[in-house]
Structures are given as structure tokens and as C-alpha cells.
């Protein structure tokens, strides 16, 4: 989602906007959260909120973007295969959390990931990436009321979803 096409802009336009505001962004998934972020200056607050909210609330996950990111995930799944520390961690989590989703590695299992289609991923995204499941944070030398108004400008009309 981060950097891809959204309902607001094409992938190329999103990359151009990111470049204009400092080209410093990333995303990661941990056991209990997924984060998308942009580091920029206070002058670019509006563009940064527009960009991130567009990614998380209006991602298109086009077939071409899906195929590219699918390959990235496959490389990540292969990267730690056979690494004793990683294997120990996975087995420990499976043993420690016998009935919890925490027993599943964050990246998932390769056979499961390989069986997913773009539509499977997009449908999950539409179900899970809803305002009730999100927190939007801003840190910087800005008036809190300005920050709140900026976020509301871009997410205020977003329809609620299933928690």
C-alpha cells in the first residue's frame, strides 16, 4: 500500500509528491501493528497527511503493484529460511501461543501466501483498514489544533467499517 496507487493519485504521482516533501517514508509490520510513516518538515504537514491517509484508506493495490510486492514478500520469506535463530523464534511462538494469532509469524507462511490472489489481499485490506482499527499520529513543532484539523480534512468523511 505505501507508495502505491490510491484513489487520490497514481503510483507515479504519489512518488512525485513524496519526493517533493523529502522522500523519507517507510512501512513495517510487527506482531501487533502495521505502520506507515512519512518524515518531513512542518511546512509539508498537509501533503504528508494527504499521502499517508490516501495510502491507508484508498489503496488500489493494482494487479501490477500486487505482482511486484508479491515478489518482495517471497524474497523476505526465503531470506530467513534455515536460519536457526529464526526457526527457534517461530517454534517458540507456536508453542507459547497455542490458541492465539500471535503463534503465526508476522509475514505468514509461504504456502498460504503463495495461494493468495490480488483479490484476496484487496478484500482483506478493505475489511481491516478501517478507521476503527487505526491510529493517526503526528509529532512535530506544530499547533495541535492545526494537526487535528489537517487529519480531519483528509479522513473526516471516511465511512466506518467493521472493527
XYZ file of C-alpha atoms in Angstrom:
163
model
C 0.000 0.000 0.000
C 2.694 2.503 0.972
C 3.843 4.220 -2.173
C 1.336 2.543 -4.453
C -1.644 3.885 -6.342
C -4.531 5.283 -4.375
C -7.934 6.715 -5.116
C -6.274 10.130 -4.974
C -3.218 9.592 -7.206
C -1.362 7.120 -9.368
C 1.731 5.412 -8.004
C 3.924 7.781 -10.056
C 2.085 10.836 -8.697
C 2.407 9.548 -5.121
C 6.152 9.042 -5.652
C 6.463 12.566 -7.076
C 4.608 14.068 -4.099
C 6.771 12.105 -1.683
C 9.883 13.332 -3.499
C 8.605 16.922 -3.218
C 8.266 16.664 0.575
C 11.596 14.971 1.308
C 11.304 11.379 0.034
C 11.546 9.917 3.532
C 8.931 7.246 4.164
C 8.652 3.614 5.071
C 6.286 0.967 6.370
C 6.620 -2.110 8.520
C 4.519 -4.771 10.182
C 5.157 -6.061 13.691
C 3.304 -8.545 15.885
C 0.597 -6.081 16.878
C 0.740 -3.230 14.404
C 1.395 -2.068 10.889
C 2.951 1.367 10.478
C 3.142 3.705 7.523
C 5.062 6.909 8.007
C 6.477 9.983 6.350
C 9.189 12.139 7.893
C 9.081 15.686 6.603
C 9.083 19.306 7.736
C 6.153 21.154 9.340
C 5.607 23.074 6.097
C 4.607 19.794 4.410
C 2.092 18.609 7.017
C -0.849 18.852 4.631
C 0.847 16.868 1.858
C 2.136 14.208 4.279
C -1.295 13.631 5.841
C -2.865 13.541 2.384
C -0.297 10.995 1.210
C -0.469 8.625 4.212
C -4.253 8.775 4.566
C -4.578 8.105 0.837
C -2.367 5.039 1.155
C -4.152 3.530 4.157
C -7.733 4.429 3.271
C -7.750 4.429 -0.520
C -5.127 1.989 -1.759
C -5.949 0.438 -5.116
C -3.423 -2.410 -4.956
C -3.348 -2.674 -8.723
C -2.519 -6.067 -10.281
C 0.924 -4.803 -11.333
C 1.668 -3.467 -7.835
C 0.422 -6.710 -6.309
C 2.710 -8.821 -8.511
C 5.725 -6.672 -7.648
C 5.062 -6.717 -3.903
C 4.294 -10.440 -4.029
C 7.867 -10.980 -5.236
C 9.212 -8.795 -2.422
C 7.339 -10.883 0.159
C 8.563 -14.123 -1.409
C 12.179 -12.903 -1.117
C 11.570 -11.956 2.529
C 10.066 -15.380 3.232
C 13.103 -17.061 1.670
C 15.592 -14.795 3.437
C 15.316 -16.359 6.895
C 14.732 -19.965 5.835
C 17.145 -22.255 7.572
C 18.354 -19.570 9.977
C 18.469 -21.308 13.389
C 17.535 -18.170 15.355
C 14.518 -17.505 13.145
C 13.374 -21.133 13.241
C 13.718 -21.152 17.040
C 11.646 -17.955 17.292
C 8.854 -19.364 15.094
C 8.727 -22.638 17.029
C 8.790 -20.790 20.367
C 5.879 -18.579 19.327
C 3.888 -21.588 18.112
C 4.466 -23.315 21.442
C 3.890 -20.243 23.602
C 0.686 -19.087 21.891
C -1.203 -22.274 21.154
C -4.611 -20.631 20.577
C -3.627 -17.045 19.793
C -2.984 -15.414 16.417
C 0.411 -14.485 17.899
C 1.537 -18.026 17.076
C 1.576 -17.145 13.353
C 4.722 -15.411 12.064
C 4.038 -11.791 11.119
C 4.935 -12.444 7.495
C 2.811 -15.594 7.437
C 3.528 -18.996 5.971
C 4.906 -19.285 2.459
C 2.372 -21.878 1.181
C -0.501 -19.706 2.410
C 0.963 -16.515 0.958
C 1.590 -18.257 -2.360
C -2.065 -19.304 -2.555
C -3.391 -15.756 -2.142
C -4.665 -13.744 -5.075
C -4.659 -9.998 -5.519
C -8.406 -10.034 -4.770
C -7.831 -11.949 -1.509
C -5.353 -9.318 -0.384
C -7.531 -6.405 -1.526
C -10.614 -7.816 0.220
C -8.647 -8.239 3.446
C -7.358 -4.670 3.102
C -10.906 -3.318 2.648
C -12.087 -5.261 5.704
C -9.201 -4.473 8.067
C -8.018 -0.990 7.102
C -10.912 0.990 8.502
C -10.829 4.000 10.846
C -11.875 1.972 13.891
C -8.717 -0.119 13.539
C -6.334 2.809 13.054
C -4.497 5.489 14.918
C -3.093 8.531 13.108
C -0.153 10.124 14.917
C 1.732 13.312 14.173
C 4.775 14.595 16.015
C 6.437 17.884 15.359
C 6.657 21.566 16.098
C 3.061 22.320 15.116
C -0.070 23.595 16.789
C -2.119 20.543 17.888
C -5.305 22.150 16.578
C -3.698 22.568 13.150
C -2.611 18.916 13.195
C -6.109 17.744 14.150
C -7.778 19.924 11.518
C -5.399 18.614 8.860
C -6.145 14.978 9.693
C -9.881 15.665 9.804
C -9.636 17.318 6.379
C -8.419 14.056 4.828
C -10.183 11.394 6.894
C -13.302 13.141 8.189
C -15.652 11.725 5.541
C -14.318 8.162 5.753
C -17.084 5.667 6.365
C -16.769 3.418 9.397
C -16.040 -0.237 8.907
C -16.082 -3.412 10.916
C -13.792 -3.416 13.951
